């Protein structure tokens, strides 16, 4: 830099909050998700997503006010991350999957601690979890440590699996 200040090593963009953030957080609170109790149905969905993409990591995340928590996960020991570094927080803004072929080349993520350090995210594909008539609560995502592209068939299947996850979540909401 011209003034002699060192260039920041970890430059990335934190996702803006969706316009419906207050309602979204109220729904999440009302759901009372129990992250400590495994869900065989959701575990099967992340396993299928991981296999579909031949990706080492697949997650069902719920993006809360300060953190994203994982309702189901394959290939990642962490039960949550900070919302500020969450790729999934960026995916809340659309009704279609967010695809990041190479996070090191994407200005939003290149300096993200999850890219420059473990788990060394390169590829990300996340389909928002949108209950009927509601805002996105989180995502079903797949992550790889290698850059890659997603096929239209993979993306279609990811959206279908996200729909199955939403059906399961909605069933839990009403019981």
PDB file of C-alpha atoms in Angstrom:
ATOM      1  CA  UNK A   1       0.000   0.000   0.000  1.00  0.00           C
ATOM      2  CA  UNK A   2       1.186   3.540  -0.660  1.00  0.00           C
ATOM      3  CA  UNK A   3       1.330   4.711   2.952  1.00  0.00           C
ATOM      4  CA  UNK A   4       3.433   1.740   4.022  1.00  0.00           C
ATOM      5  CA  UNK A   5       0.619  -0.003   5.897  1.00  0.00           C
ATOM      6  CA  UNK A   6       0.700  -3.743   5.369  1.00  0.00           C
ATOM      7  CA  UNK A   7      -2.074  -5.246   3.252  1.00  0.00           C
ATOM      8  CA  UNK A   8      -4.580  -7.105   5.455  1.00  0.00           C
ATOM      9  CA  UNK A   9      -4.002 -10.830   5.180  1.00  0.00           C
ATOM     10  CA  UNK A  10      -7.600 -11.911   5.681  1.00  0.00           C
ATOM     11  CA  UNK A  11      -9.872  -9.802   3.514  1.00  0.00           C
ATOM     12  CA  UNK A  12     -13.401 -11.137   2.981  1.00  0.00           C
ATOM     13  CA  UNK A  13     -16.976  -9.903   2.984  1.00  0.00           C
ATOM     14  CA  UNK A  14     -19.430 -10.606   5.755  1.00  0.00           C
ATOM     15  CA  UNK A  15     -22.906 -11.241   4.362  1.00  0.00           C
ATOM     16  CA  UNK A  16     -25.484  -8.498   4.745  1.00  0.00           C
ATOM     17  CA  UNK A  17     -28.528  -9.458   6.791  1.00  0.00           C
ATOM     18  CA  UNK A  18     -31.610 -10.287   4.705  1.00  0.00           C
ATOM     19  CA  UNK A  19     -34.399  -7.707   4.718  1.00  0.00           C
ATOM     20  CA  UNK A  20     -36.583 -10.211   6.595  1.00  0.00           C
ATOM     21  CA  UNK A  21     -33.947 -10.874   9.275  1.00  0.00           C
ATOM     22  CA  UNK A  22     -36.173 -10.168  12.286  1.00  0.00           C
ATOM     23  CA  UNK A  23     -38.899 -12.536  11.071  1.00  0.00           C
ATOM     24  CA  UNK A  24     -36.284 -15.128  10.110  1.00  0.00           C
ATOM     25  CA  UNK A  25     -34.755 -15.110  13.578  1.00  0.00           C
ATOM     26  CA  UNK A  26     -38.197 -15.324  15.219  1.00  0.00           C
ATOM     27  CA  UNK A  27     -39.010 -18.444  13.194  1.00  0.00           C
ATOM     28  CA  UNK A  28     -35.671 -20.009  14.130  1.00  0.00           C
ATOM     29  CA  UNK A  29     -36.292 -19.219  17.795  1.00  0.00           C
ATOM     30  CA  UNK A  30     -39.829 -20.664  17.595  1.00  0.00           C
ATOM     31  CA  UNK A  31     -38.485 -23.870  16.013  1.00  0.00           C
ATOM     32  CA  UNK A  32     -36.387 -24.560  19.098  1.00  0.00           C
ATOM     33  CA  UNK A  33     -33.891 -26.646  17.127  1.00  0.00           C
ATOM     34  CA  UNK A  34     -32.138 -29.266  19.240  1.00  0.00           C
ATOM     35  CA  UNK A  35     -28.691 -29.380  17.690  1.00  0.00           C
ATOM     36  CA  UNK A  36     -27.469 -31.971  20.192  1.00  0.00           C
ATOM     37  CA  UNK A  37     -29.882 -34.705  19.084  1.00  0.00           C
ATOM     38  CA  UNK A  38     -28.952 -36.384  15.784  1.00  0.00           C
ATOM     39  CA  UNK A  39     -31.654 -36.663  13.149  1.00  0.00           C
ATOM     40  CA  UNK A  40     -31.375 -39.839  11.057  1.00  0.00           C
ATOM     41  CA  UNK A  41     -33.429 -38.218   8.271  1.00  0.00           C
ATOM     42  CA  UNK A  42     -31.199 -35.138   8.066  1.00  0.00           C
ATOM     43  CA  UNK A  43     -28.058 -37.258   8.433  1.00  0.00           C
ATOM     44  CA  UNK A  44     -29.190 -39.284   5.416  1.00  0.00           C
ATOM     45  CA  UNK A  45     -29.713 -36.083   3.405  1.00  0.00           C
ATOM     46  CA  UNK A  46     -26.193 -34.764   4.060  1.00  0.00           C
ATOM     47  CA  UNK A  47     -24.731 -38.194   3.321  1.00  0.00           C
ATOM     48  CA  UNK A  48     -26.569 -38.264  -0.016  1.00  0.00           C
ATOM     49  CA  UNK A  49     -25.452 -34.713  -0.868  1.00  0.00           C
ATOM     50  CA  UNK A  50     -21.840 -35.555  -0.047  1.00  0.00           C
ATOM     51  CA  UNK A  51     -21.976 -38.674  -2.240  1.00  0.00           C
ATOM     52  CA  UNK A  52     -23.768 -36.842  -5.069  1.00  0.00           C
ATOM     53  CA  UNK A  53     -20.943 -34.294  -5.325  1.00  0.00           C
ATOM     54  CA  UNK A  54     -18.155 -36.671  -4.224  1.00  0.00           C
ATOM     55  CA  UNK A  55     -17.422 -33.901  -1.732  1.00  0.00           C
ATOM     56  CA  UNK A  56     -15.814 -34.488   1.646  1.00  0.00           C
ATOM     57  CA  UNK A  57     -18.150 -32.104   3.527  1.00  0.00           C
ATOM     58  CA  UNK A  58     -21.925 -31.639   3.515  1.00  0.00           C
ATOM     59  CA  UNK A  59     -23.934 -29.646   6.059  1.00  0.00           C
ATOM     60  CA  UNK A  60     -27.437 -28.600   6.960  1.00  0.00           C
ATOM     61  CA  UNK A  61     -26.941 -25.223   8.582  1.00  0.00           C
ATOM     62  CA  UNK A  62     -29.254 -22.884  10.417  1.00  0.00           C
ATOM     63  CA  UNK A  63     -27.987 -19.286  10.325  1.00  0.00           C
ATOM     64  CA  UNK A  64     -28.721 -17.626  13.654  1.00  0.00           C
ATOM     65  CA  UNK A  65     -27.981 -14.080  14.803  1.00  0.00           C
ATOM     66  CA  UNK A  66     -24.286 -14.599  15.596  1.00  0.00           C
ATOM     67  CA  UNK A  67     -23.529 -18.175  14.529  1.00  0.00           C
ATOM     68  CA  UNK A  68     -24.478 -20.831  12.041  1.00  0.00           C
ATOM     69  CA  UNK A  69     -25.212 -24.165  13.672  1.00  0.00           C
ATOM     70  CA  UNK A  70     -25.273 -27.519  11.946  1.00  0.00           C
ATOM     71  CA  UNK A  71     -28.359 -29.711  12.269  1.00  0.00           C
ATOM     72  CA  UNK A  72     -26.542 -32.448  10.346  1.00  0.00           C
ATOM     73  CA  UNK A  73     -23.015 -32.768   9.044  1.00  0.00           C
ATOM     74  CA  UNK A  74     -20.626 -35.072   7.227  1.00  0.00           C
ATOM     75  CA  UNK A  75     -16.875 -34.533   7.127  1.00  0.00           C
ATOM     76  CA  UNK A  76     -16.650 -31.674   9.631  1.00  0.00           C
ATOM     77  CA  UNK A  77     -16.179 -32.007  13.372  1.00  0.00           C
ATOM     78  CA  UNK A  78     -17.295 -28.464  14.223  1.00  0.00           C
ATOM     79  CA  UNK A  79     -20.894 -28.055  15.375  1.00  0.00           C
ATOM     80  CA  UNK A  80     -21.016 -24.364  14.391  1.00  0.00           C
ATOM     81  CA  UNK A  81     -19.056 -21.411  13.005  1.00  0.00           C
ATOM     82  CA  UNK A  82     -19.382 -17.678  13.403  1.00  0.00           C
ATOM     83  CA  UNK A  83     -21.980 -16.122  11.129  1.00  0.00           C
ATOM     84  CA  UNK A  84     -19.388 -13.567  10.029  1.00  0.00           C
ATOM     85  CA  UNK A  85     -17.385 -16.286   8.210  1.00  0.00           C
ATOM     86  CA  UNK A  86     -20.384 -18.371   7.082  1.00  0.00           C
ATOM     87  CA  UNK A  87     -20.721 -18.935   3.340  1.00  0.00           C
ATOM     88  CA  UNK A  88     -24.285 -20.029   4.127  1.00  0.00           C
ATOM     89  CA  UNK A  89     -25.147 -16.514   5.363  1.00  0.00           C
ATOM     90  CA  UNK A  90     -24.528 -15.297   1.795  1.00  0.00           C
ATOM     91  CA  UNK A  91     -26.858 -17.990   0.423  1.00  0.00           C
ATOM     92  CA  UNK A  92     -29.841 -16.678   2.442  1.00  0.00           C
ATOM     93  CA  UNK A  93     -30.367 -13.894  -0.087  1.00  0.00           C
ATOM     94  CA  UNK A  94     -31.557 -16.022  -2.999  1.00  0.00           C
ATOM     95  CA  UNK A  95     -34.006 -18.772  -3.832  1.00  0.00           C
ATOM     96  CA  UNK A  96     -31.432 -20.565  -6.002  1.00  0.00           C
ATOM     97  CA  UNK A  97     -28.195 -22.221  -4.923  1.00  0.00           C
ATOM     98  CA  UNK A  98     -25.098 -20.142  -4.289  1.00  0.00           C
ATOM     99  CA  UNK A  99     -22.201 -21.661  -6.223  1.00  0.00           C
ATOM    100  CA  UNK A 100     -18.570 -20.755  -5.540  1.00  0.00           C
ATOM    101  CA  UNK A 101     -16.298 -22.748  -7.884  1.00  0.00           C
ATOM    102  CA  UNK A 102     -13.048 -21.500  -6.279  1.00  0.00           C
ATOM    103  CA  UNK A 103     -13.285 -19.483  -3.069  1.00  0.00           C
ATOM    104  CA  UNK A 104      -9.682 -18.263  -3.451  1.00  0.00           C
ATOM    105  CA  UNK A 105     -10.755 -16.377  -6.592  1.00  0.00           C
ATOM    106  CA  UNK A 106     -13.979 -14.915  -5.157  1.00  0.00           C
ATOM    107  CA  UNK A 107     -13.576 -11.477  -3.518  1.00  0.00           C
ATOM    108  CA  UNK A 108     -16.282 -12.332  -0.968  1.00  0.00           C
ATOM    109  CA  UNK A 109     -14.372 -15.329   0.364  1.00  0.00           C
ATOM    110  CA  UNK A 110     -10.688 -15.240  -0.669  1.00  0.00           C
ATOM    111  CA  UNK A 111      -9.439 -14.099   2.752  1.00  0.00           C
ATOM    112  CA  UNK A 112     -12.057 -15.941   4.792  1.00  0.00           C
ATOM    113  CA  UNK A 113     -10.481 -17.895   7.676  1.00  0.00           C
ATOM    114  CA  UNK A 114     -12.314 -21.025   6.446  1.00  0.00           C
ATOM    115  CA  UNK A 115     -10.553 -20.615   3.083  1.00  0.00           C
ATOM    116  CA  UNK A 116      -7.040 -19.626   4.216  1.00  0.00           C
ATOM    117  CA  UNK A 117      -7.158 -22.132   7.095  1.00  0.00           C
ATOM    118  CA  UNK A 118      -8.977 -25.350   7.959  1.00  0.00           C
ATOM    119  CA  UNK A 119     -11.125 -26.695   6.404  1.00  0.00           C
ATOM    120  CA  UNK A 120      -9.551 -24.894   3.371  1.00  0.00           C
ATOM    121  CA  UNK A 121     -12.810 -24.390   1.471  1.00  0.00           C
ATOM    122  CA  UNK A 122     -12.412 -24.059  -2.268  1.00  0.00           C
ATOM    123  CA  UNK A 123     -15.738 -25.211  -3.716  1.00  0.00           C
ATOM    124  CA  UNK A 124     -19.092 -24.374  -2.113  1.00  0.00           C
ATOM    125  CA  UNK A 125     -22.631 -25.092  -3.308  1.00  0.00           C
ATOM    126  CA  UNK A 126     -25.458 -24.141  -0.962  1.00  0.00           C
ATOM    127  CA  UNK A 127     -29.208 -24.388  -1.531  1.00  0.00           C
ATOM    128  CA  UNK A 128     -31.319 -22.244   0.805  1.00  0.00           C
ATOM    129  CA  UNK A 129     -33.759 -23.954   3.172  1.00  0.00           C
ATOM    130  CA  UNK A 130     -36.992 -22.026   2.654  1.00  0.00           C
ATOM    131  CA  UNK A 131     -40.100 -23.214   4.509  1.00  0.00           C
ATOM    132  CA  UNK A 132     -43.493 -22.564   2.871  1.00  0.00           C
ATOM    133  CA  UNK A 133     -44.213 -18.866   2.959  1.00  0.00           C
ATOM    134  CA  UNK A 134     -41.165 -18.109   5.056  1.00  0.00           C
ATOM    135  CA  UNK A 135     -37.680 -16.734   4.769  1.00  0.00           C
ATOM    136  CA  UNK A 136     -34.578 -18.898   4.321  1.00  0.00           C
ATOM    137  CA  UNK A 137     -33.460 -20.391   7.630  1.00  0.00           C
ATOM    138  CA  UNK A 138     -30.157 -21.832   6.448  1.00  0.00           C
ATOM    139  CA  UNK A 139     -28.809 -24.103   3.739  1.00  0.00           C
ATOM    140  CA  UNK A 140     -27.989 -27.575   2.596  1.00  0.00           C
ATOM    141  CA  UNK A 141     -24.445 -27.201   1.334  1.00  0.00           C
ATOM    142  CA  UNK A 142     -21.579 -29.228  -0.002  1.00  0.00           C
ATOM    143  CA  UNK A 143     -17.952 -28.186   0.364  1.00  0.00           C
ATOM    144  CA  UNK A 144     -14.746 -29.398  -1.239  1.00  0.00           C
ATOM    145  CA  UNK A 145     -11.091 -28.591  -0.670  1.00  0.00           C
ATOM    146  CA  UNK A 146     -10.542 -28.525  -4.439  1.00  0.00           C
ATOM    147  CA  UNK A 147     -11.942 -26.023  -6.944  1.00  0.00           C
ATOM    148  CA  UNK A 148     -14.604 -27.463  -9.247  1.00  0.00           C
ATOM    149  CA  UNK A 149     -17.798 -26.840 -11.138  1.00  0.00           C
ATOM    150  CA  UNK A 150     -21.240 -28.242 -10.381  1.00  0.00           C
ATOM    151  CA  UNK A 151     -23.290 -29.914 -13.088  1.00  0.00           C
ATOM    152  CA  UNK A 152     -26.912 -28.922 -13.698  1.00  0.00           C
ATOM    153  CA  UNK A 153     -27.917 -32.415 -12.533  1.00  0.00           C
ATOM    154  CA  UNK A 154     -26.019 -31.989  -9.265  1.00  0.00           C
ATOM    155  CA  UNK A 155     -27.608 -28.598  -8.633  1.00  0.00           C
ATOM    156  CA  UNK A 156     -31.069 -29.947  -9.372  1.00  0.00           C
ATOM    157  CA  UNK A 157     -30.484 -32.807  -6.941  1.00  0.00           C
ATOM    158  CA  UNK A 158     -29.141 -30.380  -4.302  1.00  0.00           C
ATOM    159  CA  UNK A 159     -32.340 -28.316  -4.557  1.00  0.00           C
ATOM    160  CA  UNK A 160     -34.430 -31.500  -4.309  1.00  0.00           C
ATOM    161  CA  UNK A 161     -32.506 -32.608  -1.205  1.00  0.00           C
ATOM    162  CA  UNK A 162     -32.868 -29.131   0.329  1.00  0.00           C
ATOM    163  CA  UNK A 163     -36.623 -29.506  -0.202  1.00  0.00           C
ATOM    164  CA  UNK A 164     -36.552 -32.839   1.637  1.00  0.00           C
ATOM    165  CA  UNK A 165     -34.674 -31.175   4.508  1.00  0.00           C
ATOM    166  CA  UNK A 166     -37.275 -28.398   4.646  1.00  0.00           C
ATOM    167  CA  UNK A 167     -40.100 -30.981   4.719  1.00  0.00           C
ATOM    168  CA  UNK A 168     -38.428 -32.644   7.687  1.00  0.00           C
ATOM    169  CA  UNK A 169     -37.872 -29.317   9.457  1.00  0.00           C
ATOM    170  CA  UNK A 170     -41.491 -28.251   8.825  1.00  0.00           C
ATOM    171  CA  UNK A 171     -42.741 -31.568  10.185  1.00  0.00           C
ATOM    172  CA  UNK A 172     -40.719 -30.970  13.353  1.00  0.00           C
ATOM    173  CA  UNK A 173     -42.086 -27.404  13.571  1.00  0.00           C
ATOM    174  CA  UNK A 174     -45.664 -28.653  13.628  1.00  0.00           C
ATOM    175  CA  UNK A 175     -45.166 -31.531  16.053  1.00  0.00           C
TER     176      UNK A 175
END
